[in-house]
mmCIF file of C-alpha atoms in Angstrom:
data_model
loop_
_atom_site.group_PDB
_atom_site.id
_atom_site.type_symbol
_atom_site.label_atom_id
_atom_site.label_comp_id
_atom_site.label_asym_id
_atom_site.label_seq_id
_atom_site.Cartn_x
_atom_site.Cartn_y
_atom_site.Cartn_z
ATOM 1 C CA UNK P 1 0.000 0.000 0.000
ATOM 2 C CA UNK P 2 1.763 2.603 -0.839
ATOM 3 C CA UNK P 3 0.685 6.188 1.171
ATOM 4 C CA UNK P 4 -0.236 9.398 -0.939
ATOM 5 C CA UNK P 5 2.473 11.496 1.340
ATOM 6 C CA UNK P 6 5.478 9.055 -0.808
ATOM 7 C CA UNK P 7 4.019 9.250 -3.517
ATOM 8 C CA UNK P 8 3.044 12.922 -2.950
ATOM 9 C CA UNK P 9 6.829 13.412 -2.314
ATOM 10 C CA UNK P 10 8.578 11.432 -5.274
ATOM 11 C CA UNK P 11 6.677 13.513 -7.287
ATOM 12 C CA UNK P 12 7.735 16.780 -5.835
ATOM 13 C CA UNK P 13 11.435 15.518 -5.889
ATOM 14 C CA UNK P 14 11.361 14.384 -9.283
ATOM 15 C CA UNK P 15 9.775 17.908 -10.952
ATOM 16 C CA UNK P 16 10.974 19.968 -8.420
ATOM 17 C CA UNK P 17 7.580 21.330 -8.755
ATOM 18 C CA UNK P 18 4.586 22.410 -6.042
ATOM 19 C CA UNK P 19 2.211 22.966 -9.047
ATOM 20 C CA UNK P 20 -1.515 21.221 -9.216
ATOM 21 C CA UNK P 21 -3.451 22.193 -12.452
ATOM 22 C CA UNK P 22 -6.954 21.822 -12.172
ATOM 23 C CA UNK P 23 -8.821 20.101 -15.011
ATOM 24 C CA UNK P 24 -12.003 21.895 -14.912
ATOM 25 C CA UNK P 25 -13.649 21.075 -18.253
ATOM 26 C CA UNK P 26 -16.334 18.214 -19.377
ATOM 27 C CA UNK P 27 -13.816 17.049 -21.850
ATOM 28 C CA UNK P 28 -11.671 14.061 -21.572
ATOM 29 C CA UNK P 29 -10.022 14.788 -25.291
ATOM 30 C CA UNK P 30 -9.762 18.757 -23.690
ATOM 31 C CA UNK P 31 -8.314 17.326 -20.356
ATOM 32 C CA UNK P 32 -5.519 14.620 -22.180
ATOM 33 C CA UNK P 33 -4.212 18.128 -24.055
ATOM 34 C CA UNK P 34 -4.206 19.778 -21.001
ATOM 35 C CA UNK P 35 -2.497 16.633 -19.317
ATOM 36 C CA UNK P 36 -0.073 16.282 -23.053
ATOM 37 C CA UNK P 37 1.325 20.120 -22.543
ATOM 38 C CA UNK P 38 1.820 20.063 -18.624
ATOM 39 C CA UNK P 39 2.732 16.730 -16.911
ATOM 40 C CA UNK P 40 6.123 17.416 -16.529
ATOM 41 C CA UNK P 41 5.483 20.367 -14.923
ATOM 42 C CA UNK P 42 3.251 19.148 -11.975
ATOM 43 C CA UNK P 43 3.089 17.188 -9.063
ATOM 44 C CA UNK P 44 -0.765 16.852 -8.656
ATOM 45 C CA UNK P 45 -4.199 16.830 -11.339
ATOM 46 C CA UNK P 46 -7.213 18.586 -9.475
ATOM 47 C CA UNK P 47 -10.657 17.366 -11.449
ATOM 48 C CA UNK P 48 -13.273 19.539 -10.244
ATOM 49 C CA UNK P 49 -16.834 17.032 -10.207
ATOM 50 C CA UNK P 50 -19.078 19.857 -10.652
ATOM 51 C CA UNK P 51 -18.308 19.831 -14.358
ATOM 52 C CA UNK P 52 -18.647 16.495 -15.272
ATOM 53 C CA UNK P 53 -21.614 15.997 -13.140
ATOM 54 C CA UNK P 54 -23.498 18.957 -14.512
ATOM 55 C CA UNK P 55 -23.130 16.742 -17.783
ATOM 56 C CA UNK P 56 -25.020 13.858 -16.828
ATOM 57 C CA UNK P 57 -24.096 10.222 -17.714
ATOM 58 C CA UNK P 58 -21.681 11.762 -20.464
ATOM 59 C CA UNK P 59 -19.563 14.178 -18.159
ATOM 60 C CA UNK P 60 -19.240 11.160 -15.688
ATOM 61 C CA UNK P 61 -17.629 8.723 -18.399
ATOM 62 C CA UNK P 62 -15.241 11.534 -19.208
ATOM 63 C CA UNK P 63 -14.329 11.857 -15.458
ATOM 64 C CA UNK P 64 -13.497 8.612 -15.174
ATOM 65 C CA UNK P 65 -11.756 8.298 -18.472
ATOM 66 C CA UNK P 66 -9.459 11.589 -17.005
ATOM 67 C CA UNK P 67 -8.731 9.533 -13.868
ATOM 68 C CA UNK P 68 -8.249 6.215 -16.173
ATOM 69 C CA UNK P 69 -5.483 7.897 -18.364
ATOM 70 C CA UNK P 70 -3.609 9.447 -15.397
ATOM 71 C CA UNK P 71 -3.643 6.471 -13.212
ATOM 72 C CA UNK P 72 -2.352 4.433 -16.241
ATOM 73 C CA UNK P 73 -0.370 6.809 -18.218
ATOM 74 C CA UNK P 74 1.083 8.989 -15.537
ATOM 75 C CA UNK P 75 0.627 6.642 -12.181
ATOM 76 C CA UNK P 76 3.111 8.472 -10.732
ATOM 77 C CA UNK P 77 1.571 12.059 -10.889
ATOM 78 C CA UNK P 78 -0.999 12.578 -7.531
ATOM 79 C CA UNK P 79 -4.988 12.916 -8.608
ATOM 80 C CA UNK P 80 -7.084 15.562 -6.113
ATOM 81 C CA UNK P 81 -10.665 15.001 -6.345
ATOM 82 C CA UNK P 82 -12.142 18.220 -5.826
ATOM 83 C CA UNK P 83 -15.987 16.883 -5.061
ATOM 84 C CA UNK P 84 -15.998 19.182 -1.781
ATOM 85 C CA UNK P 85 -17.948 16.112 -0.210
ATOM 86 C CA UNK P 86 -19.713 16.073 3.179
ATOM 87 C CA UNK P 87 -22.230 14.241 4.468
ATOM 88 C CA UNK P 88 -23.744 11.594 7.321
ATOM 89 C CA UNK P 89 -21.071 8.678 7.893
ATOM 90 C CA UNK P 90 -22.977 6.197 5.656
ATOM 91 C CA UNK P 91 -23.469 8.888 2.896
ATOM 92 C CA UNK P 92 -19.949 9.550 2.499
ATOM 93 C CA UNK P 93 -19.080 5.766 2.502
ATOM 94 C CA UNK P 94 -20.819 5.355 -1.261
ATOM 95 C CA UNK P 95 -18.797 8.843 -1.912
ATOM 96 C CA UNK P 96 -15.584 7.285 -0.987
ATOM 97 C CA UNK P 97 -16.184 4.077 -2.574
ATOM 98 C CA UNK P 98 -16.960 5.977 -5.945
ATOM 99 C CA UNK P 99 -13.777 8.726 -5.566
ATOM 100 C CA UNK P 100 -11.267 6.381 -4.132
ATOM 101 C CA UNK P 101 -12.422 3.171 -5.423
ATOM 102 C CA UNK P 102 -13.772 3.895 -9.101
ATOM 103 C CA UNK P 103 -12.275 6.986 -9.890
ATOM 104 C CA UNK P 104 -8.745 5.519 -8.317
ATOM 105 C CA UNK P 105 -8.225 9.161 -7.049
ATOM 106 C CA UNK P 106 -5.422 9.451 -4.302
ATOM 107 C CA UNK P 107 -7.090 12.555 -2.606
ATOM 108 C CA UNK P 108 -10.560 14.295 -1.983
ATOM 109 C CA UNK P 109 -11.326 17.987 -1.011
ATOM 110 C CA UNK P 110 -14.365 17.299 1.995
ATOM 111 C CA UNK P 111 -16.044 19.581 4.294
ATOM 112 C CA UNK P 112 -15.683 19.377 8.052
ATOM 113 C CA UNK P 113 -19.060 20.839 9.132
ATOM 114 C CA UNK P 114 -20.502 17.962 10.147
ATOM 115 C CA UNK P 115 -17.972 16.500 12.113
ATOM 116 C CA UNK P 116 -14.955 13.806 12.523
ATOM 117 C CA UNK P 117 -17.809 10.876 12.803
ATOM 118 C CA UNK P 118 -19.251 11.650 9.567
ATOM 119 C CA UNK P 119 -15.599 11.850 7.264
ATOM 120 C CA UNK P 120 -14.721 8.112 8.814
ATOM 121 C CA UNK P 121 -14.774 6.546 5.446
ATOM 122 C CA UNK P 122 -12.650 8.486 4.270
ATOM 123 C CA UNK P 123 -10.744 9.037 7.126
ATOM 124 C CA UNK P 124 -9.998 5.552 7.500
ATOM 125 C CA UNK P 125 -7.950 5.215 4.558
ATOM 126 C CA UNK P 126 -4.907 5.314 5.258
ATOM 127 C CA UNK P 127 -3.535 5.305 1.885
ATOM 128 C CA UNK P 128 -5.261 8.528 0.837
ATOM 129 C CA UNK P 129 -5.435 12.101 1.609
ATOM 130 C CA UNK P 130 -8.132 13.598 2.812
ATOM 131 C CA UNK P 131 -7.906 17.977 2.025
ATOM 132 C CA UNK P 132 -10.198 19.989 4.546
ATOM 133 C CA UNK P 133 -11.632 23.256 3.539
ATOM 134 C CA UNK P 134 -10.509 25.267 6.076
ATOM 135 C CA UNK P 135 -10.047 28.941 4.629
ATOM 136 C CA UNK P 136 -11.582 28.884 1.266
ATOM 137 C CA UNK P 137 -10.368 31.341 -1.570
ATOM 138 C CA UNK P 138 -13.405 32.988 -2.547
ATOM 139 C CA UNK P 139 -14.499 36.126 -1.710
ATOM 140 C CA UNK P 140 -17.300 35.333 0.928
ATOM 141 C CA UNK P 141 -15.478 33.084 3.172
ATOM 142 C CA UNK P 142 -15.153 35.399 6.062
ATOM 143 C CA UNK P 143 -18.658 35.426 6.439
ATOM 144 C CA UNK P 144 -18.873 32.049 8.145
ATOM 145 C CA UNK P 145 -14.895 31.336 8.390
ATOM 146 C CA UNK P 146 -13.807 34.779 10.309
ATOM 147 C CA UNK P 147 -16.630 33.880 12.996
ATOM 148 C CA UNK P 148 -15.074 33.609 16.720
ATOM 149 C CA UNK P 149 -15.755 30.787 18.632
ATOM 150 C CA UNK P 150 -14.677 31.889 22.677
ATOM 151 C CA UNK P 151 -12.588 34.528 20.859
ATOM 152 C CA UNK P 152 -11.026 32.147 17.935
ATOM 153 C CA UNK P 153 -11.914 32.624 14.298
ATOM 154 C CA UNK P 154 -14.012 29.208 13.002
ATOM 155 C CA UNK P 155 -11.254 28.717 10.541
ATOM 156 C CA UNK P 156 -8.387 28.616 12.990
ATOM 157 C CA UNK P 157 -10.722 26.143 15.424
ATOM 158 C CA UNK P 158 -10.907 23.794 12.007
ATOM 159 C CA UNK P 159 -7.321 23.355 11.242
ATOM 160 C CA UNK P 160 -6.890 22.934 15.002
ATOM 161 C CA UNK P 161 -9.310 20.051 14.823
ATOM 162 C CA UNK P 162 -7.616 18.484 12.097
ATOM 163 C CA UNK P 163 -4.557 18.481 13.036
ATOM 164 C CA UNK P 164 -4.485 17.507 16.394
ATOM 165 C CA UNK P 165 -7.789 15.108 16.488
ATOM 166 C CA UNK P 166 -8.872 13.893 12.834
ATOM 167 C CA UNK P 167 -5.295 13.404 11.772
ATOM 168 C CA UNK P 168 -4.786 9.916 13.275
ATOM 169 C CA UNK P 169 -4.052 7.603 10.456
ATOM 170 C CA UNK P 170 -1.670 10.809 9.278
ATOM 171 C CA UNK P 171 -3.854 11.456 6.026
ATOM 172 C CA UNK P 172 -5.364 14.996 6.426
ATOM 173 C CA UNK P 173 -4.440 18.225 4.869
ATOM 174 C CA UNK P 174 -5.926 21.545 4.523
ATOM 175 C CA UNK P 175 -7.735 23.587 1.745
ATOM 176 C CA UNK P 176 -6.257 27.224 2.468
ATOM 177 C CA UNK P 177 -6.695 29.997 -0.164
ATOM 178 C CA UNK P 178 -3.561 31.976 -2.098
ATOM 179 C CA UNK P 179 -5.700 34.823 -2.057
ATOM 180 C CA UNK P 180 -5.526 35.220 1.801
ATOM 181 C CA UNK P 181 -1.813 34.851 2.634
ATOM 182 C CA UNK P 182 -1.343 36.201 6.068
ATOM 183 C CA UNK P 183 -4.164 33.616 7.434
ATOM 184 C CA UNK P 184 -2.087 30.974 5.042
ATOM 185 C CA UNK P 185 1.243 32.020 7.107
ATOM 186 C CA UNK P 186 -0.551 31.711 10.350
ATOM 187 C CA UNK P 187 -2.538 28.335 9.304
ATOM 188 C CA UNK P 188 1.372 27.057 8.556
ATOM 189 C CA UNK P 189 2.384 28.081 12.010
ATOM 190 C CA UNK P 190 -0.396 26.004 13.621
ATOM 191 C CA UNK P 191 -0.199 22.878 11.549
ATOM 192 C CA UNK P 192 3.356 22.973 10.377
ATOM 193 C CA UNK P 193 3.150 18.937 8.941
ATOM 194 C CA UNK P 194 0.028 19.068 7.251
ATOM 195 C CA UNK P 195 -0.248 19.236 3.147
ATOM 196 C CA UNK P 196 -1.795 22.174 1.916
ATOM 197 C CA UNK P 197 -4.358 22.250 -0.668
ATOM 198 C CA UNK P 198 -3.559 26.485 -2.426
ATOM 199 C CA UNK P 199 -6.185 27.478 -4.836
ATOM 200 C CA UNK P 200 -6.519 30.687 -5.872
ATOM 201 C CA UNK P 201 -3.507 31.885 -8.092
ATOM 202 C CA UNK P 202 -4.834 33.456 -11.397
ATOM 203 C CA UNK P 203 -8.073 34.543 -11.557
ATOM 204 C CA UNK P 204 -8.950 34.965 -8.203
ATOM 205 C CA UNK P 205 -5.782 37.254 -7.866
ATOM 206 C CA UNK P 206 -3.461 34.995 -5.071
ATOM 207 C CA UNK P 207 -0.074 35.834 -5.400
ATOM 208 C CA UNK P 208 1.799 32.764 -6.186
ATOM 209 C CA UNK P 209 5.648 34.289 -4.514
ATOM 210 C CA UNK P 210 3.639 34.773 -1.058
ATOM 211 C CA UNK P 211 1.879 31.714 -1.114
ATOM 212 C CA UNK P 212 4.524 29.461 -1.891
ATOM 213 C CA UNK P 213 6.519 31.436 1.152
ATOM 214 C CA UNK P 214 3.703 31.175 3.246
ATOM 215 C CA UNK P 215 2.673 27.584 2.988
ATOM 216 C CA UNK P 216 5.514 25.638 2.410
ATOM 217 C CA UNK P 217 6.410 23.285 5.285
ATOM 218 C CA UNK P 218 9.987 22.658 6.493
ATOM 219 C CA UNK P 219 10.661 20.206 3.971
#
């Protein structure tokens, strides 16, 4: 079994590259250009579900065929799921069997609003990763994410939660946005071994020199 952190990190060491490109189309023959001009630039391939779903039964089979030609054709280049998933524990057990199982994806982005109980099944594998949203990237997030909890923002209580309580089995990591870089620094400071999800740079204006600064780990 071999853990998404190694393979995570071969990667990295073999580019010498941080970068995830997302592959946010409904097109397999758009995605396998996409995949043709960049994969040995990248460590990770981030297929949002929202595209292919919107689709229907064709967007689904062009999903899978994405996941099919990475896992076969570039098995050694990390796939991020980014379904945003979160739901009661047996819920999320068909979503895990269909992300990890059919889609043969090494990591999921999942919500963390309803608790450690409900994210078990994915939790429990060990082999995966499993990225929290924790400070999102968009615009809005403040309005539930900045709220103080006994004088804490929500955000901060999240990646406390993960990191010292959900991250048994070593598999969790955090979605933190490049377009909010001094909450990205601080984030680092409290969960200094964690992987970090970045999204944001381009369009939604992060700045890719402070992110990088700002969330790298030690290593």
């Amino acid at each position: 079994m071999k853990l998404f952190k190694d393979k995570l990190d071969l990667r990295v060491k073999e580019v010498d590259s941080l970068l995830c490109v997302g592959l946010d189309s409904d097109s397999f023959k758009f995605n396998k250009e996409i995949i043709y001009k960049t994969h040995d630039l990248v460590c990770a391939y981030k297929p949002n579900t929202a595209f292919y779903e919107a689709q229907g039964e064709k967007g689904v089979a062009h999903l899978k065929m994405t996941c099919d030609y990475l896992s076969e054709e570039h098995p050694e280049i990390v796939i991020i799921i980014d379904a945003k998933r979160g739901d009661v524990e047996n819920t999320n057990e068909s979503y895990a069997r269909f992300l990890f199982d059919y889609l043969r994806a090494d990591a999921v982005t999942l919500h963390p609003y309803l608790g450690r109980d409900s994210l078990r099944p994915f939790l429990e594998r060990k082999d995966k990763m499993n990225f929290i949203l924790c400070r999102t990237s968009n615009k809005g997030a403040g309005e539930i994410q900045d709220l103080l909890v006994e004088g804490v923002p929500l955000y901060q209580i999240i990646a406390q939660k993960v990191a010292k309580d959900w991250n048994q089995n070593k598999n969790c990591g955090l979605v933190v946005g490049a377009t909010y870089p001094e909450e990205l620094a601080s984030l680092r400071n409290m969960a200094p071994d964690l992987p970090f999800l970045i999204p944001g740079v381009g369009t939604q204006g992060g700045d890719l020199e402070k992110s990088v600064r700002a969330g790298v780990d030690k290593n």
